[in-house]
Coordinates of C-alpha atoms and ligand atoms in Angstrom, one line a residue:
M20 CA 0.0 0.0 0.0
D21 CA 1.3 3.5 -0.9
Y22 CA 0.9 5.6 2.3
H23 CA 0.8 9.3 2.6
I24 CA 4.2 10.9 3.2
D25 CA 3.4 11.6 6.9
T26 CA 2.8 7.8 7.4
K27 CA 5.9 7.0 5.5
C28 CA 8.0 9.1 7.9
I29 CA 7.0 6.6 10.6
Q30 CA 6.3 3.3 9.0
E31 CA 8.8 3.0 6.1
G32 CA 12.2 1.4 6.3
Y33 CA 12.5 -0.9 9.3
K34 CA 9.4 -3.3 9.4
P35 CA 9.6 -5.6 12.4
T36 CA 7.8 -8.9 12.5
K37 CA 6.5 -10.9 15.4
G38 CA 8.5 -10.5 18.6
E39 CA 11.1 -8.1 17.1
P40 CA 11.9 -4.7 18.5
R41 CA 9.6 -1.9 17.3
E42 CA 12.4 0.6 17.1
V43 CA 15.1 0.2 14.5
P44 CA 17.9 -1.9 16.1
I45 CA 21.4 -0.4 16.3
I46 CA 23.6 -3.1 14.9
Q47 CA 26.8 -1.9 16.5
S48 CA 29.1 -4.4 14.9
T49 CA 32.0 -4.0 12.4
T50 CA 31.6 -7.5 11.0
F51 CA 29.2 -10.3 10.3
K52 CA 29.7 -14.0 10.8
Y53 CA 29.5 -16.8 8.1
D54 CA 29.9 -20.5 8.3
T55 CA 32.0 -21.2 5.2
S56 CA 34.6 -19.3 3.4
E57 CA 32.7 -20.0 0.2
E58 CA 29.7 -18.1 1.6
M59 CA 31.9 -15.1 2.4
G60 CA 33.7 -15.3 -0.9
K61 CA 30.4 -15.0 -2.8
L62 CA 29.8 -11.7 -0.9
F63 CA 33.2 -10.4 -2.0
D64 CA 32.4 -11.3 -5.6
L65 CA 28.9 -9.7 -5.4
E66 CA 27.5 -13.1 -6.3
A67 CA 25.4 -13.1 -3.1
T68 CA 23.9 -10.3 -1.0
G69 CA 24.6 -9.9 2.7
Y70 CA 26.5 -8.0 5.2
F71 CA 30.2 -8.6 5.9
Y72 CA 31.9 -5.4 6.9
T73 CA 30.2 -2.2 8.1
R74 CA 32.5 0.1 6.0
L75 CA 30.4 -1.1 3.1
Q76 CA 27.0 -1.8 4.5
N77 CA 25.3 -2.1 7.9
P78 CA 21.6 -3.2 8.5
T79 CA 20.8 -0.2 10.7
N80 CA 22.0 2.2 7.9
D81 CA 20.1 0.3 5.3
Y82 CA 16.8 0.4 7.2
V83 CA 17.2 4.2 7.5
A84 CA 18.3 4.7 3.9
E85 CA 15.2 2.7 2.9
K86 CA 13.0 5.2 4.8
I87 CA 14.6 8.1 3.0
N88 CA 14.3 6.3 -0.3
A89 CA 10.6 5.8 0.3
L90 CA 10.1 9.5 1.2
E91 CA 11.9 10.6 -1.9
G92 CA 10.2 8.0 -4.1
G93 CA 13.5 6.5 -5.3
A94 CA 14.7 3.2 -6.4
A95 CA 17.7 2.8 -4.0
A96 CA 19.5 4.9 -1.4
M97 CA 22.5 4.9 0.9
L98 CA 23.7 6.8 3.9
T99 CA 27.0 8.6 4.0
S100 CA 29.1 10.1 6.9
S101 CA 28.1 13.6 6.0
G102 CA 26.3 15.8 3.4
Q103 CA 29.8 16.6 2.0
A104 CA 30.5 12.9 1.5
A105 CA 27.0 12.5 -0.1
N106 CA 27.6 15.3 -2.7
F107 CA 31.2 14.1 -3.4
F108 CA 30.1 10.5 -3.8
A109 CA 27.1 11.4 -6.0
L110 CA 29.4 13.1 -8.5
F111 CA 32.6 10.9 -8.1
N112 CA 30.4 7.9 -8.9
I113 CA 30.1 9.1 -12.5
C114 CA 32.9 11.6 -12.9
E115 CA 36.6 10.8 -13.1
S116 CA 39.8 12.6 -13.8
G117 CA 39.4 14.5 -17.1
D118 CA 35.6 14.9 -16.7
H119 CA 33.6 18.1 -16.2
F120 CA 30.2 18.9 -14.6
I121 CA 28.0 22.0 -14.2
A122 CA 26.7 23.3 -10.9
S123 CA 24.6 26.3 -10.0
S124 CA 26.8 29.0 -8.5
S125 CA 24.2 29.5 -5.7
I126 CA 25.1 26.6 -3.5
Y127 CA 26.3 25.9 0.0
G128 CA 29.9 27.3 0.6
G129 CA 31.2 23.9 1.6
T130 CA 29.9 22.3 -1.6
Y131 CA 31.3 25.2 -3.6
N132 CA 34.8 24.6 -2.1
L133 CA 34.5 20.9 -2.8
F134 CA 33.7 21.5 -6.4
N135 CA 35.9 24.5 -7.0
I136 CA 39.1 23.4 -5.2
T137 CA 39.3 19.8 -4.1
M138 CA 37.6 18.1 -7.0
K139 CA 39.6 20.3 -9.4
K140 CA 42.8 18.9 -7.8
M141 CA 41.4 15.4 -8.7
G142 CA 41.2 16.5 -12.3
I143 CA 37.4 17.0 -12.3
D144 CA 36.4 20.4 -13.5
C145 CA 33.3 22.3 -12.5
T146 CA 31.7 25.2 -14.3
F147 CA 29.4 27.3 -12.0
V148 CA 26.4 28.9 -13.7
D149 CA 23.7 31.4 -12.8
Q150 CA 20.7 29.2 -12.2
E151 CA 18.4 31.9 -13.7
L152 CA 19.9 31.4 -17.2
S153 CA 17.7 30.2 -20.0
L154 CA 18.1 26.7 -21.5
E155 CA 19.8 28.2 -24.6
E156 CA 22.3 30.1 -22.4
L157 CA 23.0 27.1 -20.2
A158 CA 23.7 24.9 -23.2
K159 CA 26.8 27.0 -24.0
F160 CA 28.5 25.6 -21.0
V161 CA 28.2 21.9 -22.0
K162 CA 31.4 20.2 -23.2
P163 CA 31.9 16.7 -24.7
N164 CA 33.2 15.6 -21.2
T165 CA 30.3 17.0 -19.2
K166 CA 28.9 14.3 -17.0
A167 CA 26.3 15.9 -14.7
V168 CA 24.4 19.0 -13.6
F169 CA 24.0 19.9 -10.0
G170 CA 21.9 22.3 -8.0
E171 CA 20.1 22.8 -4.6
T172 CA 16.2 22.8 -4.4
I173 CA 16.4 25.8 -2.1
T174 CA 19.9 27.4 -2.1
N175 CA 21.9 27.8 1.0
P176 CA 22.1 30.6 2.2
T177 CA 20.3 32.7 -0.5
V178 CA 17.1 30.6 -0.3
N179 CA 16.3 30.8 -4.0
V180 CA 14.2 28.0 -5.4
L181 CA 15.7 26.2 -8.3
D182 CA 13.6 25.6 -11.5
I183 CA 14.1 21.8 -11.3
E184 CA 12.1 21.1 -14.4
K185 CA 14.3 23.5 -16.4
F186 CA 17.5 22.0 -15.0
A187 CA 16.2 18.4 -15.7
T188 CA 15.4 19.4 -19.3
F189 CA 18.9 21.0 -19.6
A190 CA 20.6 17.9 -18.3
H191 CA 18.6 15.4 -20.3
D192 CA 18.9 17.3 -23.5
H193 CA 22.7 16.5 -23.2
G194 CA 22.3 12.9 -22.1
I195 CA 23.5 13.6 -18.5
P196 CA 21.8 13.3 -15.1
L197 CA 20.5 16.0 -12.8
I198 CA 21.7 15.8 -9.2
I199 CA 19.7 17.8 -6.6
D200 CA 20.7 18.5 -3.1
N201 CA 17.3 18.5 -1.4
T202 CA 18.6 19.3 2.1
F203 CA 16.6 22.5 2.8
A204 CA 13.2 21.5 1.3
T205 CA 13.3 17.8 2.5
P206 CA 11.0 15.4 0.7
I207 CA 8.2 16.7 2.9
N208 CA 8.2 20.0 1.0
C209 CA 9.6 18.9 -2.4
R210 CA 10.3 15.6 -4.1
P211 CA 12.7 16.5 -7.0
F212 CA 12.2 13.1 -8.8
E213 CA 8.6 14.2 -9.5
W214 CA 10.1 17.1 -11.5
G215 CA 12.6 15.1 -13.4
A216 CA 15.7 15.0 -11.2
D217 CA 17.7 11.8 -11.4
I218 CA 19.7 11.7 -8.1
V219 CA 18.9 13.4 -4.8
T220 CA 21.4 14.1 -2.0
H221 CA 20.9 15.3 1.6
S222 CA 22.9 16.6 4.4
T223 CA 20.8 14.6 6.9
T224 CA 22.6 16.7 9.6
K225 CA 19.9 19.4 8.9
Y226 CA 16.1 18.9 9.1
M227 CA 16.2 15.1 8.7
D228 CA 18.0 14.6 12.0
G229 CA 16.5 17.9 13.1
H230 CA 18.0 18.1 16.6
G231 CA 21.6 19.1 15.8
A232 CA 22.7 15.8 17.1
A233 CA 24.3 13.8 14.3
V234 CA 26.3 14.7 11.2
G235 CA 25.2 12.6 8.2
G236 CA 24.3 12.4 4.6
A237 CA 22.2 10.4 2.1
I238 CA 22.1 9.7 -1.6
V239 CA 19.0 8.5 -3.4
D240 CA 18.8 7.3 -7.0
S241 CA 15.5 7.6 -8.8
G242 CA 16.5 4.7 -11.1
N243 CA 15.2 6.7 -14.0
F244 CA 18.4 7.7 -15.7
D245 CA 19.3 5.4 -18.6
W246 CA 23.0 4.9 -18.2
E247 CA 23.1 2.3 -21.0
K248 CA 21.6 4.7 -23.5
N249 CA 24.5 7.1 -22.8
R250 CA 27.0 4.3 -22.1
D251 CA 30.1 5.9 -23.6
K252 CA 29.7 8.8 -21.1
F253 CA 29.5 6.5 -18.0
P254 CA 32.1 3.7 -18.4
G255 CA 32.3 3.3 -14.6
L256 CA 28.7 2.0 -14.7
T257 CA 28.5 0.4 -18.1
T258 CA 31.8 -1.4 -18.5
P259 CA 33.4 -4.2 -16.4
D260 CA 34.8 -3.3 -13.0
E261 CA 38.1 -5.3 -12.7
S262 CA 38.0 -5.0 -8.9
Y263 CA 34.9 -7.3 -9.0
H264 CA 36.1 -9.8 -11.6
G265 CA 34.6 -7.9 -14.4
I266 CA 31.1 -7.2 -13.2
T267 CA 29.2 -4.5 -15.1
Y268 CA 26.9 -2.6 -12.7
T269 CA 24.2 -1.7 -15.2
E270 CA 24.0 -5.3 -16.5
K271 CA 24.0 -7.0 -13.0
F272 CA 22.0 -4.5 -10.9
G273 CA 19.7 -2.6 -13.3
K274 CA 18.0 0.2 -11.5
G275 CA 20.3 -0.5 -8.5
A276 CA 23.5 0.0 -10.5
Y277 CA 24.3 3.6 -9.4
I278 CA 23.8 3.0 -5.6
T279 CA 25.5 -0.4 -5.8
K280 CA 28.6 1.0 -7.4
A281 CA 28.8 3.9 -4.9
T282 CA 28.4 1.3 -2.1
V283 CA 30.7 -1.5 -3.1
Q284 CA 33.3 0.6 -4.9
L285 CA 33.4 4.1 -3.4
M286 CA 32.5 3.1 0.2
R287 CA 34.9 0.2 0.0
D288 CA 37.8 2.5 -1.2
L289 CA 37.0 5.8 0.5
G290 CA 35.2 4.6 3.6
S291 CA 32.7 7.4 4.5
I292 CA 30.0 5.3 6.1
Q293 CA 27.6 6.8 8.7
S294 CA 27.9 5.1 12.0
P295 CA 24.9 2.9 12.9
Q296 CA 24.5 5.0 16.1
H297 CA 24.1 8.1 14.0
A298 CA 21.7 6.3 11.7
F299 CA 19.6 5.5 14.7
Y300 CA 19.4 9.2 15.7
L301 CA 18.5 10.0 12.1
S302 CA 15.8 7.5 12.2
L303 CA 14.3 9.1 15.3
G304 CA 14.4 12.5 13.6
L305 CA 12.7 11.2 10.4
E306 CA 9.8 9.9 12.4
S307 CA 8.7 13.5 13.2
L308 CA 10.0 15.2 10.0
H309 CA 6.5 15.9 8.7
L310 CA 5.4 17.7 11.9
R311 CA 8.6 19.6 12.3
M312 CA 8.8 20.9 8.7
K313 CA 5.3 22.2 9.0
R314 CA 6.2 24.2 12.2
H315 CA 9.5 25.4 10.8
T316 CA 8.0 26.8 7.6
E317 CA 4.9 28.3 9.3
S318 CA 7.1 30.1 11.9
A319 CA 9.6 31.2 9.3
L320 CA 6.9 32.9 7.3
K321 CA 5.7 34.7 10.5
V322 CA 9.3 35.9 11.2
A323 CA 9.8 36.9 7.5
K324 CA 6.7 39.0 7.6
Y325 CA 7.7 40.6 10.8
L326 CA 11.1 41.5 9.5
E327 CA 9.7 42.7 6.1
S328 CA 7.6 45.3 8.0
H329 CA 10.4 46.4 10.3
E330 CA 11.8 49.9 9.6
E331 CA 15.4 48.8 10.6
V332 CA 15.5 46.0 8.1
A333 CA 17.1 46.8 4.7
W334 CA 15.9 43.6 2.9
V335 CA 14.5 40.1 3.6
N336 CA 14.8 37.0 1.5
F337 CA 12.3 34.3 2.1
P338 CA 10.8 32.5 -0.9
E339 CA 7.2 32.5 0.4
L340 CA 7.1 36.4 0.6
E341 CA 5.4 37.8 -2.5
S342 CA 8.4 40.2 -2.9
H343 CA 10.9 37.3 -3.3
P344 CA 12.1 36.6 -6.9
S345 CA 11.6 32.9 -6.4
N346 CA 8.0 33.2 -5.1
E347 CA 6.4 31.7 -8.2
L348 CA 8.9 28.8 -8.2
A349 CA 8.3 28.3 -4.5
K350 CA 4.5 28.0 -5.1
K351 CA 5.2 25.5 -7.9
Y352 CA 7.8 23.3 -6.3
C353 CA 7.0 23.7 -2.6
P354 CA 3.2 24.4 -2.4
Q355 CA 3.1 23.4 1.3
G356 CA 6.0 25.6 2.4
T357 CA 9.7 25.9 1.7
C358 CA 11.9 25.7 4.8
G359 CA 12.7 27.5 8.0
V360 CA 15.7 29.4 6.8
L361 CA 15.6 33.0 5.7
N362 CA 18.1 35.8 5.4
F363 CA 18.1 39.5 5.8
G364 CA 20.2 42.6 6.2
I365 CA 20.0 45.4 8.8
K366 CA 20.1 49.0 7.7
G367 CA 23.5 50.4 8.3
G368 CA 25.3 47.5 6.6
R369 CA 27.7 44.8 7.7
E370 CA 28.9 46.2 11.1
R371 CA 25.4 46.9 12.3
S372 CA 24.2 43.5 11.2
I373 CA 27.0 41.9 13.3
K374 CA 26.1 44.1 16.3
F375 CA 22.5 43.0 15.9
M376 CA 23.4 39.3 15.9
D377 CA 25.5 39.8 19.1
S378 CA 22.4 41.3 20.8
L379 CA 20.1 38.3 20.3
K380 CA 19.5 36.2 23.5
L381 CA 17.2 33.3 22.4
A382 CA 18.7 32.8 19.0
S383 CA 22.3 31.6 19.2
I384 CA 25.2 32.1 16.8
A385 CA 26.0 28.7 15.4
T386 CA 27.5 27.2 12.2
H387 CA 24.3 25.4 11.6
V388 CA 20.8 25.7 10.1
A389 CA 17.7 23.6 10.1
D390 CA 17.4 22.2 13.6
A391 CA 15.1 22.6 16.5
K392 CA 16.9 25.6 18.1
T393 CA 16.8 29.0 16.4
C394 CA 20.2 30.0 15.2
L395 CA 22.0 32.4 12.9
L396 CA 25.3 33.2 11.4
H397 CA 26.9 35.7 9.1
P398 CA 28.2 33.8 6.0
A399 CA 30.7 36.5 4.9
S400 CA 32.5 36.1 8.3
H401 CA 31.8 32.4 8.8
T402 CA 30.8 29.7 6.2
H403 CA 31.8 31.7 3.2
R404 CA 34.9 33.4 4.6
Q405 CA 37.2 31.6 2.1
L406 CA 35.4 33.2 -0.8
S407 CA 36.6 36.5 -2.4
D408 CA 34.1 39.4 -2.7
E409 CA 33.7 38.5 -6.3
Q410 CA 32.9 34.8 -5.5
L411 CA 30.6 36.0 -2.7
E412 CA 28.7 38.1 -5.2
E413 CA 28.6 35.2 -7.7
A414 CA 27.2 33.0 -5.0
G415 CA 24.6 35.7 -4.2
V416 CA 25.8 36.3 -0.7
R417 CA 25.7 40.0 0.3
P418 CA 28.3 41.1 2.9
D419 CA 25.5 42.2 5.4
L420 CA 23.5 38.9 4.9
I421 CA 22.4 37.3 8.2
R422 CA 21.3 33.7 7.7
F423 CA 18.5 33.0 10.2
S424 CA 17.2 29.5 10.9
V425 CA 13.8 29.5 12.5
G426 CA 13.6 26.7 15.1
L427 CA 10.7 25.0 16.8
E428 CA 10.3 27.5 19.7
D429 CA 7.1 29.6 19.9
P430 CA 7.3 32.0 17.0
E431 CA 6.2 34.9 19.3
D432 CA 9.3 34.3 21.5
I433 CA 11.6 34.3 18.4
I434 CA 10.0 37.6 17.2
A435 CA 10.3 39.1 20.8
D436 CA 14.0 38.3 20.8
L437 CA 14.5 40.0 17.4
E438 CA 12.5 43.0 18.7
Q439 CA 14.7 43.4 21.8
A440 CA 17.9 43.2 19.7
F441 CA 16.6 46.0 17.4
K442 CA 16.0 48.1 20.6
E443 CA 19.5 47.2 21.8
I444 CA 21.3 48.5 18.7
G445 CA 19.2 51.7 18.8
Ligands
PLP526 N1 24.3 20.6 1.4 C1 23.7 21.7 2.0 C2 22.6 22.3 1.3 C3 24.2 22.1 3.3 O1 23.6 23.1 3.8 C4 25.3 21.4 3.9 C5 25.8 21.9 5.2 O2 25.4 22.9 5.7 C6 25.9 20.4 3.2 C7 25.4 20.0 2.0 C8 27.0 19.6 3.8 O3 26.5 18.8 4.8 P1 27.3 18.3 6.1 O4 27.6 19.5 6.9 O5 26.4 17.3 6.7 O6 28.6 17.7 5.6

């Protein structure tokens, strides 16, 4: 039976039978026992399925990945140690040295660094594009070695909504997949596969865990991209892997090819697994994701409206405000609400914005967003401090921008805290 998404948050993934624990068990074990060396050998050859070493797979992680898979409506999913690992694996699974991919320039600063610096050192080149460009303009950036297109559903920190359908058309016109980081919207507010995306990633550290307790990531494959149709572009999936005695992932695993390769090859070699304990915390968070997202988005809209009407505020960015350039896209892709993150600038510029932040009492300064406690930071001094002014502008981050993550407290208390800080700075 296909349940509503609220029910999936609770019931999907781990499905106990008679006498088994109702809560997902934490299988805190590095290794798994077998009776014969032949049985174990078959696992190493991918001739049989089963657990043998937690660096590759662990049952707790798989239960939780399956819940996220069900929420996104995918074919297969895996957990990673962090959102950074998820985005790196999602691309490195199909890009190798000499390849190129295209990413929106309006993405999280950590992802920008990964693409702009570290992956470049590995010989994988990224071109950053303005996500508002037309299909014709975007097409000019595609090269023969371009292997993927990447963007965020709701950009961090600028909270612009990506036109996922346009980006999917762009990617598919060139025989390459669209990878979407769906961290801010979560599958409660947007399911990118329904709009043509092929692969979805998450920093589960954010709303999915939701309590600021566990760093983690996830990759979900829709199973819809036809790797075989574009086989010359994706030899890692469509030609034999010598490290598994010549298995070809697309032939042997069909719609599971992409996630299987990332698990048995990338996890085996790079080892960025999520700990089963963290997966358990994530599972607890996912059980209330639908309730929390509703509260986060409703409260964020209240805070955004309050700020928009405040005489000390120079500007406010929240996609659900009519004044926001993404408002139409927000209505299309996130009709029930976007996220709890917004950003704004105080009149008087950078220095006054910083003074304002320091005057808040309930909201805390933290390098985080998207958890239960209201928090804020100043990207130009914190997350994006490696970027030059030019790169900041390219990423759409103004120097006075305050990123504000509305938590689950009573919205009246959050607004009262803002009010007292405005009084404090005079
Ligand atoms: N993607 C987005 C949109 C993020 O906001 C973040 C972190 O803030 C990441 C990825 C990286 O995730 P993590 O911090 O879990 O590595």
